[in-house]
Coordinates of C-alpha atoms and ligand atoms in Angstrom, one line a residue:
M390 CA 7.8 7.2 -27.7
H391 CA 6.5 6.5 -24.2
E392 CA 7.7 9.6 -22.4
T393 CA 5.1 11.8 -20.8
G394 CA 6.1 15.1 -19.3
S395 CA 9.6 15.6 -17.9
C396 CA 12.8 15.9 -19.8
V397 CA 15.2 13.1 -19.0
P398 CA 18.7 14.0 -17.7
S399 CA 21.4 13.3 -20.3
G400 CA 24.3 12.8 -17.9
G401 CA 25.8 9.3 -18.5
G402 CA 23.6 8.6 -21.4
D403 CA 21.5 5.4 -21.5
S404 CA 24.2 3.6 -19.4
W405 CA 24.1 6.2 -16.6
W406 CA 23.3 3.4 -14.1
R407 CA 26.7 1.7 -14.7
S408 CA 28.5 4.4 -12.7
A409 CA 25.7 6.2 -10.8
A410 CA 25.8 7.3 -7.2
I411 CA 22.3 6.5 -6.0
Y412 CA 20.7 8.0 -2.9
Q413 CA 18.2 5.7 -1.2
L414 CA 15.4 8.0 0.1
Y415 CA 13.1 6.6 2.8
V416 CA 10.2 9.0 2.3
R417 CA 8.7 8.6 5.8
S418 CA 11.9 9.9 7.3
F419 CA 13.4 12.3 4.8
A420 CA 11.5 15.6 5.2
D421 CA 8.0 16.4 6.4
G422 CA 6.4 19.2 4.3
N423 CA 3.0 19.4 6.1
G424 CA 3.8 19.0 9.8
D425 CA 2.2 15.7 10.5
G426 CA 5.4 14.1 11.7
V427 CA 5.8 11.9 8.6
G428 CA 8.0 12.7 5.6
D429 CA 6.2 13.3 2.3
L430 CA 6.8 14.3 -1.3
A431 CA 6.4 18.0 -0.6
G432 CA 9.3 17.6 1.8
V433 CA 11.4 15.8 -0.8
R434 CA 10.6 18.5 -3.4
S435 CA 11.8 21.2 -1.0
C436 CA 15.1 19.4 -0.4
L437 CA 16.0 18.3 -3.9
A438 CA 18.6 21.0 -4.1
Y439 CA 20.3 19.4 -1.1
L440 CA 20.6 16.1 -3.1
A441 CA 21.9 18.0 -6.2
D442 CA 24.5 19.7 -4.0
L443 CA 25.5 16.4 -2.5
G444 CA 26.2 15.2 -6.0
V445 CA 24.1 12.1 -6.5
D446 CA 22.9 10.9 -9.9
A447 CA 19.7 9.2 -8.9
I448 CA 17.3 8.7 -6.1
W449 CA 15.8 5.3 -5.2
F450 CA 12.5 5.8 -3.3
N451 CA 11.3 3.2 -0.9
P452 CA 7.6 2.3 -1.7
W453 CA 5.5 5.4 -2.0
Y454 CA 2.2 3.8 -2.9
P455 CA -1.1 3.7 -1.0
S456 CA -0.6 1.2 1.8
P457 CA -2.0 0.3 5.2
M458 CA 1.6 0.5 6.4
S459 CA 1.8 -2.8 8.1
D460 CA 5.3 -3.1 6.8
A461 CA 6.2 0.6 6.1
G462 CA 4.7 0.6 2.6
Y463 CA 6.0 -2.9 1.5
D464 CA 2.3 -3.9 1.7
I465 CA 0.8 -2.1 -1.3
S466 CA -2.9 -1.7 -1.9
D467 CA -2.6 0.3 -5.2
Y468 CA 0.5 0.0 -7.4
R469 CA -0.6 3.0 -9.5
G470 CA -1.0 5.7 -6.9
I471 CA 0.7 7.6 -4.1
E472 CA 0.1 7.1 -0.4
P473 CA -2.1 10.1 0.7
V474 CA 0.1 10.7 3.7
F475 CA 3.0 11.2 1.2
G476 CA 1.0 13.3 -1.3
T477 CA -0.6 12.7 -4.7
L478 CA 0.3 11.4 -8.1
A479 CA 0.5 15.0 -9.3
D480 CA 3.2 15.5 -6.6
A481 CA 5.1 12.5 -7.9
D482 CA 4.9 13.8 -11.5
A483 CA 6.1 17.2 -10.4
L484 CA 8.9 15.6 -8.4
I485 CA 10.1 13.5 -11.3
S486 CA 10.2 16.6 -13.6
E487 CA 12.0 18.7 -11.0
A488 CA 14.6 16.0 -10.3
H489 CA 15.1 15.5 -14.0
A490 CA 15.6 19.2 -14.5
M491 CA 18.4 19.0 -11.9
G492 CA 20.0 16.0 -13.6
I493 CA 18.8 13.5 -11.0
R494 CA 17.1 10.3 -12.1
I495 CA 14.3 8.5 -10.3
I496 CA 14.2 4.8 -9.2
I497 CA 11.1 3.4 -7.5
D498 CA 10.5 0.3 -5.5
V499 CA 8.1 -2.4 -6.9
V500 CA 7.0 -5.1 -4.6
P501 CA 6.0 -8.1 -6.8
N502 CA 6.2 -10.9 -4.2
H503 CA 3.2 -9.9 -2.2
A504 CA 0.2 -7.5 -2.0
S505 CA -1.4 -5.8 1.0
D506 CA -4.3 -7.7 2.5
Q507 CA -6.3 -4.5 1.7
H508 CA -5.4 -4.8 -2.1
P509 CA -8.7 -5.1 -4.1
W510 CA -7.5 -8.4 -5.5
F511 CA -7.1 -9.9 -2.1
T512 CA -10.3 -8.6 -0.6
A513 CA -12.0 -10.0 -3.8
A514 CA -10.3 -13.3 -3.2
L515 CA -11.6 -13.5 0.4
A516 CA -15.1 -12.7 -0.8
A517 CA -15.1 -15.1 -3.8
G518 CA -14.3 -18.3 -1.7
P519 CA -12.4 -21.5 -2.4
G520 CA -11.6 -22.6 -5.9
S521 CA -12.4 -19.2 -7.4
A522 CA -10.3 -17.4 -10.1
E523 CA -9.8 -14.6 -7.6
R524 CA -8.1 -16.9 -5.0
D525 CA -5.9 -18.4 -7.7
R526 CA -3.9 -15.1 -7.8
F527 CA -2.7 -15.9 -4.3
W528 CA -1.8 -19.1 -2.5
F529 CA -5.0 -20.4 -0.8
R530 CA -5.0 -24.0 0.5
P531 CA -7.0 -26.1 2.9
G532 CA -5.4 -26.7 6.2
R533 CA -4.0 -30.0 7.3
G534 CA -5.4 -32.3 10.1
P535 CA -8.9 -33.7 10.5
T536 CA -10.5 -30.2 10.9
G537 CA -8.0 -28.3 8.7
D538 CA -6.8 -26.3 11.6
E539 CA -3.1 -26.9 10.9
P540 CA -1.2 -24.8 8.3
P541 CA -0.8 -26.4 4.8
N542 CA 2.9 -26.8 5.3
N543 CA 5.8 -25.9 7.7
W544 CA 7.0 -22.7 6.0
Q545 CA 7.9 -20.0 8.4
S546 CA 7.5 -16.2 7.9
I547 CA 10.7 -14.3 7.4
F548 CA 9.3 -11.9 10.0
G549 CA 8.7 -14.7 12.5
G550 CA 5.8 -17.1 13.1
P551 CA 4.1 -19.4 10.6
A552 CA 3.9 -18.3 6.9
W553 CA 0.2 -19.2 6.8
T554 CA -3.0 -17.5 8.2
R555 CA -6.4 -19.1 8.2
V556 CA -9.4 -17.1 6.8
T557 CA -13.0 -17.0 7.7
E558 CA -15.1 -17.9 4.7
P559 CA -17.9 -15.6 3.5
D560 CA -20.4 -17.9 5.2
G561 CA -18.7 -17.5 8.6
S562 CA -17.0 -20.9 8.7
P563 CA -13.3 -21.4 9.4
G564 CA -11.8 -21.7 6.0
E565 CA -8.7 -22.0 3.9
W566 CA -5.2 -20.7 4.7
Y567 CA -3.2 -18.2 2.6
L568 CA 0.6 -17.9 2.3
H569 CA 2.5 -14.9 3.4
L570 CA 6.3 -15.2 3.5
F571 CA 6.4 -11.9 5.4
A572 CA 3.6 -10.5 7.7
P573 CA 0.0 -11.8 7.5
Q574 CA -0.9 -8.4 6.0
Q575 CA 1.3 -9.3 3.0
P576 CA -0.3 -12.2 1.1
D577 CA 2.0 -13.7 -1.6
Y578 CA 1.0 -13.6 -5.2
N579 CA 0.8 -16.7 -7.3
W580 CA 3.2 -16.0 -10.1
G581 CA 1.9 -19.1 -12.0
N582 CA -1.2 -17.0 -12.6
A583 CA -1.4 -15.1 -15.9
D584 CA -3.3 -12.1 -14.3
V585 CA -0.4 -11.5 -11.9
R586 CA 2.2 -11.5 -14.8
H587 CA 0.1 -9.1 -16.9
E588 CA -0.6 -6.9 -14.0
F589 CA 3.0 -6.3 -13.2
E590 CA 4.1 -5.7 -16.8
D591 CA 1.4 -3.1 -16.9
V592 CA 2.5 -1.5 -13.6
L593 CA 6.1 -1.2 -15.0
R594 CA 4.7 0.5 -18.1
F595 CA 2.6 2.8 -16.0
W596 CA 5.7 4.2 -14.1
F597 CA 8.2 4.1 -17.0
G598 CA 5.6 6.1 -19.0
R599 CA 5.6 8.7 -16.2
G600 CA 9.3 9.1 -16.6
V601 CA 10.6 6.8 -13.9
D602 CA 14.2 5.7 -14.8
G603 CA 14.5 2.5 -12.8
I604 CA 12.8 -0.2 -10.7
R605 CA 14.2 -1.7 -7.6
I606 CA 12.6 -5.2 -7.4
D607 CA 11.7 -6.1 -3.8
S608 CA 12.4 -9.7 -2.5
G609 CA 13.3 -10.6 -6.1
A610 CA 14.3 -14.2 -5.5
L611 CA 11.1 -15.2 -3.8
L612 CA 8.4 -14.7 -6.4
T613 CA 7.8 -18.2 -7.8
K614 CA 6.9 -21.2 -5.6
D615 CA 6.7 -24.9 -6.1
P616 CA 3.0 -25.4 -6.6
R617 CA 3.0 -28.6 -4.6
L618 CA 4.0 -26.5 -1.6
P619 CA 6.1 -29.2 0.1
D620 CA 7.5 -28.9 3.6
V621 CA 11.0 -27.4 3.6
G622 CA 14.0 -28.4 5.9
L623 CA 14.7 -25.5 8.2
D624 CA 18.3 -25.5 7.1
E625 CA 17.7 -26.2 3.5
P626 CA 19.8 -23.8 1.5
P627 CA 18.3 -21.8 -1.4
G628 CA 18.8 -23.4 -4.8
P629 CA 16.9 -25.0 -7.7
G630 CA 15.1 -27.5 -5.5
H631 CA 14.0 -25.0 -2.9
P632 CA 10.2 -24.5 -2.8
F633 CA 10.3 -20.7 -2.6
T634 CA 13.7 -19.2 -3.0
D635 CA 15.7 -18.6 -6.2
R636 CA 13.7 -21.1 -8.2
D637 CA 14.7 -21.5 -11.9
D638 CA 11.3 -20.3 -13.1
V639 CA 11.7 -16.8 -11.5
H640 CA 14.1 -16.0 -14.4
D641 CA 11.1 -16.2 -16.9
V642 CA 9.6 -13.3 -15.0
Y643 CA 12.7 -11.2 -15.3
R644 CA 13.2 -12.0 -19.0
S645 CA 9.7 -10.6 -19.6
W646 CA 10.3 -7.6 -17.4
R647 CA 13.5 -6.9 -19.3
A648 CA 11.6 -6.9 -22.6
V649 CA 9.3 -4.3 -21.1
A650 CA 12.1 -2.1 -19.8
D651 CA 13.9 -2.3 -23.1
E652 CA 10.9 -0.5 -24.7
Y653 CA 12.0 2.6 -22.9
P654 CA 15.6 3.9 -23.4
G655 CA 17.9 4.2 -20.4
R656 CA 15.7 2.3 -17.9
V657 CA 17.2 0.0 -15.3
L658 CA 16.0 -3.0 -13.4
I659 CA 17.8 -3.6 -10.0
G660 CA 17.2 -6.8 -8.0
E661 CA 17.0 -7.1 -4.3
I662 CA 18.3 -10.7 -4.3
W663 CA 19.7 -12.0 -1.0
L664 CA 21.6 -15.2 -2.0
P665 CA 24.7 -16.7 -0.4
D666 CA 25.7 -18.4 -3.7
A667 CA 27.5 -16.0 -6.1
A668 CA 27.1 -18.3 -9.1
R669 CA 23.3 -18.4 -8.5
L670 CA 23.2 -14.7 -8.0
A671 CA 25.1 -14.1 -11.3
R672 CA 22.2 -15.7 -13.2
Y673 CA 20.0 -12.7 -12.5
V674 CA 22.3 -10.4 -14.4
T675 CA 22.8 -12.6 -17.4
A676 CA 21.8 -11.2 -20.8
G677 CA 18.2 -10.3 -21.1
E678 CA 17.4 -10.2 -17.4
L679 CA 18.2 -7.6 -14.7
H680 CA 20.8 -4.8 -15.2
T681 CA 22.2 -5.0 -11.7
V682 CA 21.7 -6.6 -8.3
F683 CA 22.4 -5.2 -4.9
N684 CA 25.7 -6.3 -3.3
F685 CA 24.6 -7.9 -0.1
P686 CA 27.8 -9.8 0.5
Y687 CA 29.6 -6.4 0.6
L688 CA 27.0 -4.9 2.9
S689 CA 27.3 -7.8 5.3
C690 CA 31.1 -8.0 5.2
P691 CA 33.1 -7.3 8.4
W692 CA 35.6 -4.4 8.5
D693 CA 38.5 -6.6 7.6
A694 CA 40.9 -6.2 4.7
A695 CA 41.1 -9.9 3.7
A696 CA 37.4 -10.4 3.9
L697 CA 36.7 -7.2 1.9
R698 CA 39.2 -8.1 -0.7
R699 CA 37.6 -11.5 -1.1
V700 CA 34.1 -10.0 -1.5
I701 CA 35.3 -7.4 -3.9
E702 CA 37.0 -10.0 -6.1
E703 CA 34.0 -12.3 -6.0
T704 CA 31.7 -9.4 -6.9
L705 CA 33.8 -8.5 -9.9
A706 CA 34.0 -12.1 -11.0
L707 CA 30.3 -12.6 -10.6
N708 CA 29.4 -9.6 -12.8
E709 CA 32.1 -9.9 -15.4
P710 CA 30.8 -12.7 -17.6
A711 CA 27.5 -10.8 -18.0
G712 CA 29.3 -7.4 -18.5
A713 CA 27.2 -6.1 -15.7
P714 CA 28.6 -3.4 -13.4
A715 CA 29.1 -4.1 -9.7
T716 CA 27.0 -2.3 -7.1
W717 CA 28.4 -1.3 -3.7
V718 CA 26.2 -0.9 -0.7
L719 CA 27.1 -0.2 2.9
S720 CA 23.7 0.0 4.4
N721 CA 20.0 0.3 3.8
H722 CA 16.6 0.5 5.6
D723 CA 16.8 -3.1 6.6
V724 CA 20.1 -3.3 8.3
D725 CA 22.0 -1.6 11.2
R726 CA 23.5 1.8 10.4
I727 CA 27.1 1.4 9.4
V728 CA 28.5 3.8 12.1
S729 CA 27.1 1.5 14.8
R730 CA 28.0 -1.7 13.1
Y731 CA 31.7 -0.7 12.7
G732 CA 31.8 0.5 16.3
R733 CA 31.0 -3.0 17.7
A734 CA 33.5 -5.8 18.3
D735 CA 31.8 -7.9 15.6
T736 CA 31.6 -5.7 12.5
A737 CA 29.7 -8.1 10.2
F738 CA 26.0 -7.8 9.5
D739 CA 23.7 -10.7 9.8
L740 CA 19.9 -10.5 9.6
L741 CA 19.6 -13.5 11.8
R742 CA 22.0 -12.3 14.5
R743 CA 20.6 -8.7 14.8
R744 CA 19.0 -9.7 18.1
Y745 CA 22.4 -10.3 19.7
F746 CA 24.2 -7.4 18.1
H747 CA 22.0 -4.8 19.8
N748 CA 23.3 -5.9 23.2
F749 CA 26.9 -5.3 22.2
P750 CA 28.6 -2.0 23.2
V751 CA 29.2 0.5 20.4
D752 CA 32.2 2.8 20.1
L753 CA 30.7 5.6 18.0
A754 CA 34.0 7.4 17.5
L755 CA 35.7 4.3 16.1
G756 CA 32.6 3.4 14.1
T757 CA 32.5 6.8 12.6
K758 CA 36.2 6.8 11.7
R759 CA 35.8 3.4 10.0
A760 CA 32.6 4.5 8.2
R761 CA 34.5 7.5 6.8
A762 CA 37.2 5.2 5.6
A763 CA 34.6 2.7 4.2
A764 CA 32.9 5.6 2.3
L765 CA 36.0 6.4 0.3
L766 CA 36.9 2.8 -0.3
T767 CA 33.3 2.1 -1.5
M768 CA 33.1 5.2 -3.8
A769 CA 36.4 4.2 -5.4
L770 CA 35.3 0.7 -6.5
P771 CA 34.2 0.1 -10.1
G772 CA 30.5 0.3 -10.7
S773 CA 27.6 2.1 -9.1
V774 CA 27.3 3.1 -5.4
Y775 CA 24.3 3.4 -3.1
I776 CA 24.1 5.9 -0.2
Y777 CA 21.3 5.3 2.3
Q778 CA 19.9 8.6 3.6
G779 CA 21.6 9.7 6.7
E780 CA 24.8 7.7 5.9
E781 CA 26.2 11.0 4.5
L782 CA 25.5 12.6 8.0
G783 CA 27.1 9.7 9.9
L784 CA 23.8 8.9 11.7
W785 CA 23.9 5.9 14.0
E786 CA 21.5 3.1 14.7
V787 CA 19.0 4.3 17.4
Q788 CA 18.9 1.3 19.7
D789 CA 16.9 2.8 22.5
I790 CA 13.6 3.5 20.8
P791 CA 10.9 3.0 23.5
D792 CA 9.0 -0.3 22.9
D793 CA 5.6 1.4 22.6
L794 CA 6.9 3.5 19.7
R795 CA 8.4 0.7 17.7
Q796 CA 6.7 0.1 14.4
D797 CA 8.5 -2.7 12.6
P798 CA 6.5 -6.0 12.4
I799 CA 9.7 -7.9 13.0
W800 CA 9.7 -6.5 16.6
R801 CA 6.1 -7.6 17.2
R802 CA 6.3 -11.0 15.5
T803 CA 9.4 -12.0 17.4
H804 CA 7.9 -10.7 20.6
G805 CA 10.7 -8.2 21.0
A806 CA 13.5 -10.8 20.6
D807 CA 14.6 -9.0 17.4
P808 CA 14.6 -5.2 17.7
G809 CA 13.8 -4.9 14.0
R810 CA 14.7 -2.1 11.7
D811 CA 13.2 1.1 13.2
G812 CA 16.6 2.2 14.5
S813 CA 17.9 2.8 11.0
R814 CA 14.7 4.6 9.9
V815 CA 14.7 7.6 12.3
P816 CA 13.8 10.9 10.7
L817 CA 16.7 13.0 9.4
P818 CA 18.0 16.0 11.4
W819 CA 18.2 19.1 9.1
S820 CA 18.8 22.1 11.3
G821 CA 18.5 23.6 14.8
T822 CA 19.5 22.3 18.2
E823 CA 16.3 20.5 19.3
P824 CA 14.1 17.8 17.8
P825 CA 12.5 17.7 15.3
F826 CA 15.7 19.4 13.9
G827 CA 13.9 20.9 11.0
F828 CA 12.5 17.6 9.9
S829 CA 9.0 19.1 10.3
P830 CA 8.2 22.7 9.7
P831 CA 7.7 25.2 12.5
G832 CA 4.3 24.8 14.2
A833 CA 4.1 21.1 13.2
V834 CA 1.1 19.4 14.8
R835 CA 2.8 16.1 15.5
E836 CA 6.3 14.9 16.6
P837 CA 8.4 12.9 14.2
W838 CA 7.0 9.4 13.8
L839 CA 10.1 8.0 15.5
P840 CA 12.0 10.0 18.2
Q841 CA 15.3 11.5 17.2
P842 CA 18.3 11.4 19.7
K843 CA 19.0 14.8 21.1
E844 CA 22.7 14.3 20.3
W845 CA 21.8 14.6 16.6
R846 CA 22.0 18.3 17.1
D847 CA 25.7 17.9 16.0
L848 CA 24.8 15.8 13.0
T849 CA 22.2 18.1 11.3
V850 CA 22.7 19.1 7.7
E851 CA 23.1 22.7 8.9
A852 CA 25.8 21.9 11.4
E853 CA 27.7 19.6 9.1
S854 CA 27.5 22.0 6.2
A855 CA 29.3 24.6 8.4
S856 CA 32.1 22.2 9.3
D857 CA 35.2 21.3 7.2
D858 CA 35.6 17.8 8.6
S859 CA 32.1 16.6 8.8
M860 CA 30.8 13.4 7.2
L861 CA 28.7 15.5 4.9
R862 CA 31.7 17.4 3.7
L863 CA 33.5 14.1 3.0
Y864 CA 30.6 12.7 1.0
R865 CA 30.2 16.0 -1.0
D866 CA 33.9 16.1 -1.8
A867 CA 34.1 12.4 -2.6
L868 CA 31.1 12.5 -4.9
G869 CA 32.4 15.6 -6.6
I870 CA 35.7 14.0 -7.4
R871 CA 34.0 10.7 -8.4
R872 CA 31.8 12.5 -10.8
A873 CA 34.6 14.6 -12.3
S874 CA 37.0 11.7 -12.8
A875 CA 36.8 9.5 -15.8
A876 CA 38.7 6.9 -13.7
L877 CA 36.0 6.3 -11.1
G878 CA 32.6 4.7 -11.5
D879 CA 32.4 1.9 -14.1
G880 CA 35.7 0.6 -15.5
P881 CA 38.7 -1.5 -14.6
M882 CA 40.6 -1.7 -11.3
T883 CA 44.1 -3.1 -10.5
W884 CA 45.2 -4.2 -7.1
L885 CA 48.6 -2.9 -5.9
P886 CA 51.0 -5.2 -4.0
V887 CA 51.0 -4.3 -0.3
A888 CA 53.4 -5.3 2.4
D889 CA 50.7 -5.4 5.1
G890 CA 47.7 -7.8 4.7
G891 CA 45.6 -5.2 6.5
V892 CA 45.9 -2.7 3.7
L893 CA 43.7 -2.5 0.5
A894 CA 45.3 -0.6 -2.4
F895 CA 44.2 -0.4 -6.0
D896 CA 44.4 1.8 -9.0
R897 CA 41.5 3.2 -11.1
V898 CA 42.8 4.3 -14.4
P899 CA 40.4 5.7 -17.1
S900 CA 40.0 3.4 -20.1
A901 CA 39.7 6.6 -22.2
P902 CA 41.3 10.0 -21.3
G903 CA 39.1 12.2 -19.1
T904 CA 37.6 15.4 -20.4
S905 CA 37.1 17.3 -17.2
G906 CA 40.8 18.3 -16.8
G907 CA 40.4 17.6 -13.0
D908 CA 43.2 16.5 -10.8
A909 CA 42.0 12.9 -10.9
D910 CA 42.1 12.6 -14.6
G911 CA 45.3 10.6 -14.8
G912 CA 43.7 8.0 -12.5
V913 CA 43.0 7.5 -8.8
R914 CA 45.0 5.3 -6.4
C915 CA 42.9 4.3 -3.4
V916 CA 44.6 3.1 -0.2
A917 CA 42.6 1.9 2.8
N918 CA 44.4 1.1 6.0
L919 CA 42.5 -1.5 8.0
S920 CA 45.6 -2.6 10.0
A921 CA 46.4 -1.5 13.5
S922 CA 49.5 0.6 12.5
P923 CA 50.1 3.6 10.3
V924 CA 51.4 2.7 6.8
E925 CA 53.3 4.6 4.2
L926 CA 51.4 6.0 1.2
P927 CA 52.3 4.4 -2.1
P928 CA 53.9 6.7 -4.8
H929 CA 51.5 9.4 -5.9
A930 CA 51.4 12.9 -7.5
A931 CA 49.1 14.5 -5.0
V932 CA 46.7 13.6 -2.2
L933 CA 43.2 14.2 -3.5
L934 CA 41.1 13.4 -0.4
T935 CA 41.5 11.5 2.9
S936 CA 38.9 10.2 5.3
G937 CA 40.9 11.5 8.2
P938 CA 44.1 13.5 8.8
L939 CA 47.4 12.0 7.8
A940 CA 50.0 11.6 10.6
D941 CA 52.6 14.3 11.0
D942 CA 55.2 12.1 9.2
G943 CA 52.8 11.7 6.3
L944 CA 51.8 8.1 7.2
L945 CA 48.2 6.8 6.7
P946 CA 46.7 6.1 10.1
P947 CA 44.7 3.0 10.9
D948 CA 41.0 3.0 9.8
T949 CA 41.8 5.7 7.2
T950 CA 41.5 5.8 3.4
A951 CA 43.3 8.1 1.0
W952 CA 42.6 8.9 -2.6
L953 CA 45.8 9.8 -4.5
S954 CA 46.3 11.1 -8.0
V955 CA 48.9 9.2 -10.1
Ligands
GLC1908 C1 12.5 -6.3 1.4 C2 12.4 -4.9 1.9 C3 12.0 -4.9 3.4 C4 10.6 -5.5 3.4 C5 10.6 -6.9 2.8 C6 9.1 -7.3 2.5 O1 13.4 -7.0 2.0 O2 13.7 -4.3 1.8 O3 12.0 -3.6 3.9 O4 10.2 -5.6 4.7 O5 11.2 -6.9 1.5 O6 8.6 -6.6 1.5

């Protein structure tokens, strides 16, 4: 038995993750316990009851490890500790136990593609010099050209600029270059090196042993590289021949990780795998590899019935052969907040086009209405669902952060052409009518690390808890019904015929009779109207929940979703 400390929640058994509602918690911006303007674990512990009330089954924490914070913690200098600004390992242990006692499971983020340039392995590699065993854990290569002052190949950083940085050797001479697919402060590991493989298996055991229930694997398709490091065509799609994306040998890594996870009952591995090709994506959830992968096609999909239906069908088809549950994600810390995205003329999300989107006008009322409808659609689909903190409050993308306060390396590395991701990471508003809206305690010595819009006074947890028609109330009600119903979460779904192509309608019927005796026990019929006109509700016994008021004649208005009992 590997468990230390906390009792594990029993809800959902070992397969809890197949139906779970998972709250993505961005520690920096959730709640500040000590008044330094940055969220921390003390803040999280004081707000666990909020998450229990909201009705989530698990929390996924963005990286909480010691980090120089060149990429908000995705540059880790110690995989077995807690960032001092966030707290201590003892705080994490206490948090895990307290969450478990409330029936909430804990998922953490592991970043295996790259280290921090302050990680002891990397500083040792710099000191040890060319050809050393220390350098072999990363990708060091001589430069090209007569003096070696050109990068070893043409790869570009995902954050902008070249993917190589030249080092100064211990003797002071200009030296080798190292690979970083993200910022220069994030050197890529060499997964061909046995130390790297052993180290990460040990890191998994370290956290599973502390009671962590799941691992979100950062940049999961990028780990392995073609050791010849060939140039790559700028438009070359990912695939088996690609030198650093979705290579076949990355699956060896996940087979070994799965063997580690299987030593601990009820643990889950979740891949952050951005791939356009559904068939390639499906390979990550085949037997003996990851349990689930994030649904980025759904997250990127425009607010359009035909496009959504296509993505939903493709998602189910992708997961079905492996018997893996689908995941449904509307937003996260890397993408524009959903309320803003749905309030623009172009409602799709595209990482590469973010720089243009931010110049488009946003209709917040329309975006909010659609986000409410999308929330009910999403929570009715079969599988697990992710809620990015603040989504339950209807927060919008903050597009007017002053340049000198922006923190995202994407902003700097593209020289401001891409606004980056800070706008989705602004600290949560909890209470009161003025910033910091209860994010920091009274008498805090610093302002929140990113400024909060003053209009968020209407979107605080306090204000929304007092209102019957707030986004928060909708999320609480929906999650409550979803948890009580044997029909929702994992299981089958059946499309209903619709007269209007702008409508999505489907049934969720329990495979086994429910035990809760709730209204939704016979099944839930979900109808989302994405068309421009009101539509009739299909036959039903009762209306369980709607994302907005029905019309006086009982019709379902545009951009509205209803859950019906059948
Ligand atoms: C993932 C993370 C993102 C981070 C990047 C590099 O995409 O979600 O926030 O910047 O990996 O680690």
